[in-house]
XYZ file of C-alpha atoms in Angstrom:
406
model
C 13.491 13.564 12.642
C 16.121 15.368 10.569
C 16.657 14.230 7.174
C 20.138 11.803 6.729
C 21.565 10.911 3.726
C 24.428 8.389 3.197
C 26.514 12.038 1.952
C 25.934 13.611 5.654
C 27.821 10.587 6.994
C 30.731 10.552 4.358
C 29.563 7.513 3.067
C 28.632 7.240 -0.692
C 26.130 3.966 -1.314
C 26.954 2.463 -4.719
C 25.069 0.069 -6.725
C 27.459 -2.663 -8.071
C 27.458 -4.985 -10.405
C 30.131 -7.006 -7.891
C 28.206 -7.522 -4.631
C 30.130 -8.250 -1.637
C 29.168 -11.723 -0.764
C 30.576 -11.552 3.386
C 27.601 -9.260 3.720
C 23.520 -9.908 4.707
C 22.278 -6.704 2.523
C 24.882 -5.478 -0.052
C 24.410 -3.012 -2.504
C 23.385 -5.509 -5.304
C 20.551 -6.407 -2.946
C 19.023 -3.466 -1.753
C 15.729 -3.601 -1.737
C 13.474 -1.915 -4.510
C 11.419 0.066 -1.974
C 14.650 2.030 -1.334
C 14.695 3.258 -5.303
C 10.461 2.949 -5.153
C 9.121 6.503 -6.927
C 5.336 4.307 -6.810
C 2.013 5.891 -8.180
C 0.151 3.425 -6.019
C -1.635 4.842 -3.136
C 0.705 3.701 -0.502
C 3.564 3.988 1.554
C 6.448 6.211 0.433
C 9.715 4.311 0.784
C 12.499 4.080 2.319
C 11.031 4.195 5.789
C 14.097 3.988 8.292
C 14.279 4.988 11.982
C 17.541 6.308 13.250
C 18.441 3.183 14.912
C 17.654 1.008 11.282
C 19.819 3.543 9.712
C 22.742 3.331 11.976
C 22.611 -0.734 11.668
C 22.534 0.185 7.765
C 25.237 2.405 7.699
C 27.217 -0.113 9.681
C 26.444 -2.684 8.024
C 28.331 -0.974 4.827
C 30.801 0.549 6.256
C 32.393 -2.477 8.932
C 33.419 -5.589 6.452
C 37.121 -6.403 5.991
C 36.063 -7.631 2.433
C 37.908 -5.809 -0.045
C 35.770 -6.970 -3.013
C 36.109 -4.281 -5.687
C 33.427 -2.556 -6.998
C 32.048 -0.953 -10.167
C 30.848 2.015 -9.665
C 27.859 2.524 -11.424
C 25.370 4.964 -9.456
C 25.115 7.158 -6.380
C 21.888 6.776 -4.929
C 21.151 9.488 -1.718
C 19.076 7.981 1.018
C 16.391 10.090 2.109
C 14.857 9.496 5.834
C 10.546 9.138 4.951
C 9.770 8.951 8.092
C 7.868 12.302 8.664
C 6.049 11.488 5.166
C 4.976 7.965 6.095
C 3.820 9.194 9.666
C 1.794 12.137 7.528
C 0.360 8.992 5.115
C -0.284 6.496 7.981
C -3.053 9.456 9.217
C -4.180 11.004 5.836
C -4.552 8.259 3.835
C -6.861 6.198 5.086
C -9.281 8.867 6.214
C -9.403 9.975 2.526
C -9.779 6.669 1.437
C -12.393 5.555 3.738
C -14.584 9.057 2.722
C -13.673 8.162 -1.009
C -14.758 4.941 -0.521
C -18.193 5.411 1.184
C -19.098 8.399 -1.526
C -18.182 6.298 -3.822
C -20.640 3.077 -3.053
C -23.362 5.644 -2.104
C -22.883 7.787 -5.100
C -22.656 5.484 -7.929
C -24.655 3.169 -6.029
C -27.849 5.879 -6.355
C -27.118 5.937 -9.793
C -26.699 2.663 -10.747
C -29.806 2.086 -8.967
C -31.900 4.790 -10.718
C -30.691 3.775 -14.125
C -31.975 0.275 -12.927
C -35.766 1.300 -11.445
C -35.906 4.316 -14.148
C -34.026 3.962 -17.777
C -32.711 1.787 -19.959
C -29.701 0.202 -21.439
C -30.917 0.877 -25.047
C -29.080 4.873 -25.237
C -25.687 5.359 -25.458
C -25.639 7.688 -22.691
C -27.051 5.043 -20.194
C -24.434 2.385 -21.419
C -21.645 4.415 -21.111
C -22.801 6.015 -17.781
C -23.244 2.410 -16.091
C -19.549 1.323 -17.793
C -18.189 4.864 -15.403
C -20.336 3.744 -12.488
C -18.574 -0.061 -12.602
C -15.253 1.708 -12.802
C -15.760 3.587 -10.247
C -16.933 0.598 -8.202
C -13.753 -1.458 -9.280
C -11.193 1.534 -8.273
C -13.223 1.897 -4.743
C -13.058 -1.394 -4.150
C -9.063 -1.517 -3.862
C -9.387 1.852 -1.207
C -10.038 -0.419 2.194
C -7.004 -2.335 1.580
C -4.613 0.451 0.401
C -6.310 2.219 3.555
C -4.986 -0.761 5.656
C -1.863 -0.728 4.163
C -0.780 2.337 4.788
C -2.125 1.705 8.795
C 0.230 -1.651 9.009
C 1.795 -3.810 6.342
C 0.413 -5.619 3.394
C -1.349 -8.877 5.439
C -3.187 -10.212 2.253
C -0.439 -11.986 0.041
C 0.485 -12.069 -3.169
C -2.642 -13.009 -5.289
C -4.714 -10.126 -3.541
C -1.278 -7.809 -4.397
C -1.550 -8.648 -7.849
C -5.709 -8.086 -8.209
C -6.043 -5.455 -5.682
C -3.306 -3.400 -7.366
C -4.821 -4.327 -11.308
C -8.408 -3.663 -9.985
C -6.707 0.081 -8.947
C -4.842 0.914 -12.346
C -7.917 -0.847 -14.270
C -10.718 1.306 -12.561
C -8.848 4.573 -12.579
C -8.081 4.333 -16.366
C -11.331 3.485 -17.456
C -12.828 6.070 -15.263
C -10.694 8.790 -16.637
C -11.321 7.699 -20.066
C -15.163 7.175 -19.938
C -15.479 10.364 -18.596
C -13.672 11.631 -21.617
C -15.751 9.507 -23.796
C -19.299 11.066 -22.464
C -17.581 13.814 -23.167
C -16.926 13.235 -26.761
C -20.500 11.824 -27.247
C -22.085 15.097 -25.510
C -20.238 16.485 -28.172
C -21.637 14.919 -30.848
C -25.075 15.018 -30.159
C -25.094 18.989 -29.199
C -22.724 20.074 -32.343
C -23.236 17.137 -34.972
C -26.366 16.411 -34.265
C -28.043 15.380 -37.706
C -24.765 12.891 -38.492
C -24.802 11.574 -34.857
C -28.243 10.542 -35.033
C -27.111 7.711 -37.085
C -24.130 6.918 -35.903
C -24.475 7.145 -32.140
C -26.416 3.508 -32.051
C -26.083 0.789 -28.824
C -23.478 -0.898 -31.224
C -21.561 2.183 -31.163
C -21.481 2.355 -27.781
C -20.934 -1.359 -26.883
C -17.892 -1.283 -29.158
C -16.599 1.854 -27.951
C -16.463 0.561 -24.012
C -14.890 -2.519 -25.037
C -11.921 -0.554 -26.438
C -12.031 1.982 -22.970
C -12.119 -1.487 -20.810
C -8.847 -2.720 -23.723
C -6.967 0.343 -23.207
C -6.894 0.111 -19.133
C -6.381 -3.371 -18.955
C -3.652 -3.197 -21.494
C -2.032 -0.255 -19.328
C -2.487 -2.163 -16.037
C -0.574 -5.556 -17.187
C 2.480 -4.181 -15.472
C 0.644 -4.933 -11.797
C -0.266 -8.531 -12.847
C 3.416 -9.044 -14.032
C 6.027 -7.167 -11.518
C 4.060 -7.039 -8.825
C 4.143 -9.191 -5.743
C 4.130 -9.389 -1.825
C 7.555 -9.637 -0.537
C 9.188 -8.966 3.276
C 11.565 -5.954 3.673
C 14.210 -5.737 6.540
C 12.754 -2.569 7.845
C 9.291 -2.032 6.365
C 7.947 -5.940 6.805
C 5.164 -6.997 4.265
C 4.977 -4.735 1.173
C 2.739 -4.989 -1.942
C 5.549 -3.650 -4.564
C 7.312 -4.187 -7.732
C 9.831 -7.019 -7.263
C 11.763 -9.764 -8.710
C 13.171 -7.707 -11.392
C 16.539 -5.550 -11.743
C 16.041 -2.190 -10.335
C 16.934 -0.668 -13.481
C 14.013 -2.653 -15.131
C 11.748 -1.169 -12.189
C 12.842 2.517 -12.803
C 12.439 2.195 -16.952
C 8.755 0.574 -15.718
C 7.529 3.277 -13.096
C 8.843 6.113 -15.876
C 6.566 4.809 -18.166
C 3.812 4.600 -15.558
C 4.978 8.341 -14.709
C 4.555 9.283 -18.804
C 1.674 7.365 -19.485
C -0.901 8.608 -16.657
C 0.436 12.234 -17.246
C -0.200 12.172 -21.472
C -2.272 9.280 -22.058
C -4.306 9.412 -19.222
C -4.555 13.798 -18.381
C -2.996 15.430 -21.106
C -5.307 13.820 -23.797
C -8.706 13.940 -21.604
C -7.943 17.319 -21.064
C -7.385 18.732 -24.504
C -10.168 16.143 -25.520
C -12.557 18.016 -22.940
C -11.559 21.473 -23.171
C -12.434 21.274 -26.934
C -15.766 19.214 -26.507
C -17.140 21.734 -23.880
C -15.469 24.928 -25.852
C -17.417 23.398 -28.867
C -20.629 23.133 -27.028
C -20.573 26.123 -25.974
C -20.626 27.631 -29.356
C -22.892 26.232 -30.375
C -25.597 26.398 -27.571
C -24.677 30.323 -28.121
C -25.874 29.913 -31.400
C -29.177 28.797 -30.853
C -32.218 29.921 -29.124
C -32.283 27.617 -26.368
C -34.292 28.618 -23.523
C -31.814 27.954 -21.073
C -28.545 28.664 -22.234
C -27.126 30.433 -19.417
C -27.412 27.477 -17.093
C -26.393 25.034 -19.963
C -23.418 27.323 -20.239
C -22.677 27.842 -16.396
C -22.850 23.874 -16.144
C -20.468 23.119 -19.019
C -18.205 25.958 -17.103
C -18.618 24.139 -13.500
C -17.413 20.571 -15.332
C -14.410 21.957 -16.900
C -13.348 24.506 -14.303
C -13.893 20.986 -11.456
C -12.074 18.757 -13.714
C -9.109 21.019 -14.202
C -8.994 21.830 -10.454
C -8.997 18.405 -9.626
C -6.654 16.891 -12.162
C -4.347 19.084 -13.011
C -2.343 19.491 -9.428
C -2.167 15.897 -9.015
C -0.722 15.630 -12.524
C 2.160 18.060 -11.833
C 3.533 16.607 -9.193
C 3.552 13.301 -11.238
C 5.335 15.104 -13.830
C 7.898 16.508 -11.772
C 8.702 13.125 -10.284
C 9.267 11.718 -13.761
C 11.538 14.523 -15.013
C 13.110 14.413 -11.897
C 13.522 10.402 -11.969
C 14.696 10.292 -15.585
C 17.038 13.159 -14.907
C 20.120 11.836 -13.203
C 21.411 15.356 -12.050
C 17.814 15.732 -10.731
C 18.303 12.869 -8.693
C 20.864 14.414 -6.425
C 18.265 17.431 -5.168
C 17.568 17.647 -1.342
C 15.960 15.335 0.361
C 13.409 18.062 1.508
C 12.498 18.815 -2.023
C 11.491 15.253 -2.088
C 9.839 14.759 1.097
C 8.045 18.355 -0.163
C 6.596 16.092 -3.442
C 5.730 13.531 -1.459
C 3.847 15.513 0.558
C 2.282 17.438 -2.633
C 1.529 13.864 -4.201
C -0.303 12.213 -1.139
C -2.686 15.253 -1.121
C -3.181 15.675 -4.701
C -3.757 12.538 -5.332
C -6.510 12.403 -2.913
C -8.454 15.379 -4.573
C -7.903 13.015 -8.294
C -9.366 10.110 -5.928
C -12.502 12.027 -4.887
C -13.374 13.053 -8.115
C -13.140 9.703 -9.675
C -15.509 8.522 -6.806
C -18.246 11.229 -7.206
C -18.068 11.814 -11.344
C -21.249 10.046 -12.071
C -23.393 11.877 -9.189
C -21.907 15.190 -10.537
C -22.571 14.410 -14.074
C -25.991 13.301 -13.525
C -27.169 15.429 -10.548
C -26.628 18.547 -13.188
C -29.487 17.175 -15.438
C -33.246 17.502 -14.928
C -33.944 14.227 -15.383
C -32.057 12.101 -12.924
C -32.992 15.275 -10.779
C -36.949 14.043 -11.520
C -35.578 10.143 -10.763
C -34.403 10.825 -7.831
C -37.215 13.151 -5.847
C -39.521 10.254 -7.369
C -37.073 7.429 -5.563
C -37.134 9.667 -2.291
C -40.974 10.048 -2.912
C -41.448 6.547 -2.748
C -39.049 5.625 0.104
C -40.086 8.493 1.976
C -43.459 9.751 1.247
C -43.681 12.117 4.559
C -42.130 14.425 1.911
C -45.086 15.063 -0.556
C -45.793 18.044 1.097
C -42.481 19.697 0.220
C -42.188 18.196 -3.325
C -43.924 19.024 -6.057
C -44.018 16.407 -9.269
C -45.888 18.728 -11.309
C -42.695 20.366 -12.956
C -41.149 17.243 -13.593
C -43.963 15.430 -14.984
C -43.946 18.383 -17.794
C -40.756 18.488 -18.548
C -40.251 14.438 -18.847
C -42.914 14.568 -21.359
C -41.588 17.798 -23.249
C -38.264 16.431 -23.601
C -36.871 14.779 -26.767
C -33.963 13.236 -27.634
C -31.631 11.902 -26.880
C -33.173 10.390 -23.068
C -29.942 10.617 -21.255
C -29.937 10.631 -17.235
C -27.698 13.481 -17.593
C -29.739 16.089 -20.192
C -28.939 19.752 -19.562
């Protein structure tokens, strides 16, 4: 359907501070899924079919009322139509293969650190703190999945946890990872001082802060949002209840905060760690250092190729949000980040889901775990695995026992 703004139709939609009261939906009460510029992984709003735009436009431009008004913004309405039918299809495909890696991945490894390790290294502790994110962002995937397929059906309680379960698991996912990181980090290049500083207290105290952080940047969910009926979308899980200039000032700091607090620092934080490593291990005479080396390259070049599209387009939506000139570009530059952020977004998803299997399936020793675990379940492959190897190398290695050793 072609794009229609409220400009193609000589009509100019101003929010007011005077609403007209002879009319159902003024300007003053527009709802907020008309201004919505939402991280969350649904529906991009408005959502209008020609004959719910023609009722709109009608409905603004047939009223003897002559009410002034005070003009305070022009806000172009954009058709989403072509993006929501793109979402409606995408989305929950994505999230249903996110979701099932996901529970298999970190389930496997959750389940080896359970039959095989322990909880007394720092590794392990913060490893099983990224596998329980990763569980509590999955577990918000079905119904964002069903969302996008009809309407939000579950209410407002399940709008407020399902949507703080989200923000809290992809924070704390983001920011583990970039904790392991740092640790790595200090066992390869400080060694000596990390010895006796990286103790289970150290790494107890450091998750609590990571779990502080994202719950502290997910309070906005429990606070603003809620389920609420639209005339033209039915149930949504949104922001509402507040001005819409509150909203916008909320969802720009959401915009700002994933892209510096949550990309900007992992990635500088990373980049260094694994630039640092690298050094080092070049410095030594480690018998494997190419593959050490071609592993820390696979992590960062992965991490950057995931991330760092996804994070664009989230930047460009808050420049062009906080920009009011911006505001006025074409609605197919829009519908073309919409587009960019539904796919991007996915590719961020899907390596939040599979982080812990690709961080541990590197190292020789969850490599050993898990040929012993498929040993044991399925011991019709003895012939074509040899323990031998392993066996040596568990013995020969020293510390520190992490599931995810070069």
């Amino acid at each position: 359907m072609m794009h229609r703004t409220i400009e193609e139709n000589s009509t100019a939609l101003w929010t007011s501070s005077e609403c007209r009261a002879s009319l159902q939906w003024t300007a003053c009460e527009l709802p907020e899924s008309l201004f919505s510029l939402s991280l969350h992984p649904f529906r991009t709003y408005s959502t209008m079919d020609d004959e719910a735009y023609d009722q709109f436009l009608l409905l603004f431009n047939t009223t003897e009322d002559t009410t002034e008004y005070v003009q305070e913004e022009l806000v172009p309405l954009c058709s989403k139509i072509k993006v929501n039918q793109f979402g409606a299809k995408f989305n929950p495909i994505f999230y249903s293969v996110n979701f099932l890696l996901s529970f298999f991945g970190n389930g496997l490894v959750a389940l080896i650190i359970y039959k095989y390790e322990k909880l007394n290294t720092v590794t392990n502790i913060f490893l099983l703190n990224l596998v329980f994110s990763n569980f509590l962002f999955a577990s918000s995937l079905p119904f964002w999945a069903t969302y996008h397929l009809y309407e939000w059906i579950f209410g407002t309680a399940l709008c407020k946890i399902v949507s703080s379960a989200y923000f809290i698991g992809f924070y704390s996912s983001i920011l583990f990872l970039t904790l392991m990181t740092f640790d790595r980090y200090l066992a390869v290049v400080h060694a000596v001082a990390a010895a006796k500083s990286r103790k289970k207290l150290y790494a107890m105290v450091s998750s609590v802060i990571v779990w502080s952080i994202s719950i502290a940047a997910s309070l906005k969910e429990l606070v603003l949002r809620k389920s609420w009926k639209d005339p033209s979308d039915g149930y949504l899980c949104e922001d509402s209840g507040f001005p819409v200039s509150t909203m916008r000032t909320w969802r720009l700091v959401t915009y700002y905060q994933q892209f510096l607090v949550f990309f900007l620092f992992p990635l500088i934080m990373v980049m260094y760690c694994y630039i640092s490593i690298t050094v080092r291990i070049m410095s030594t005479r480690m018998k494997e250092k190419c593959r050490a080396i071609k592993l820390i390259f696979l992590i960062i070049v992965t991490f950057f190729i995931c991330w760092t599209p996804y994070n664009i387009v989230i930047l460009l939506r808050a420049i062009q949000a906080s920009n009011p000139e911006l505001q006025q570009t074409s609605c197919s530059d829009t519908e073309g980040l919409d587009f960019a952020l539904y796919v991007t977004r996915n590719i961020a998803y899907l390596y939040c889901c599979i982080s812990p299997v690709f961080y541990t399936f590197v190292g020789k020793k969850f490599q050993s775990h898990f040929k012993r675990l498929m040993l044991k379940r399925l011991p019709c492959l003895k012939r074509h695995i040899s323990l031998r190897s392993q066996s040596t190398r568990s013995t020969s290695q020293g510390t520190p026992h992490s599931l995810y050793e070069y």
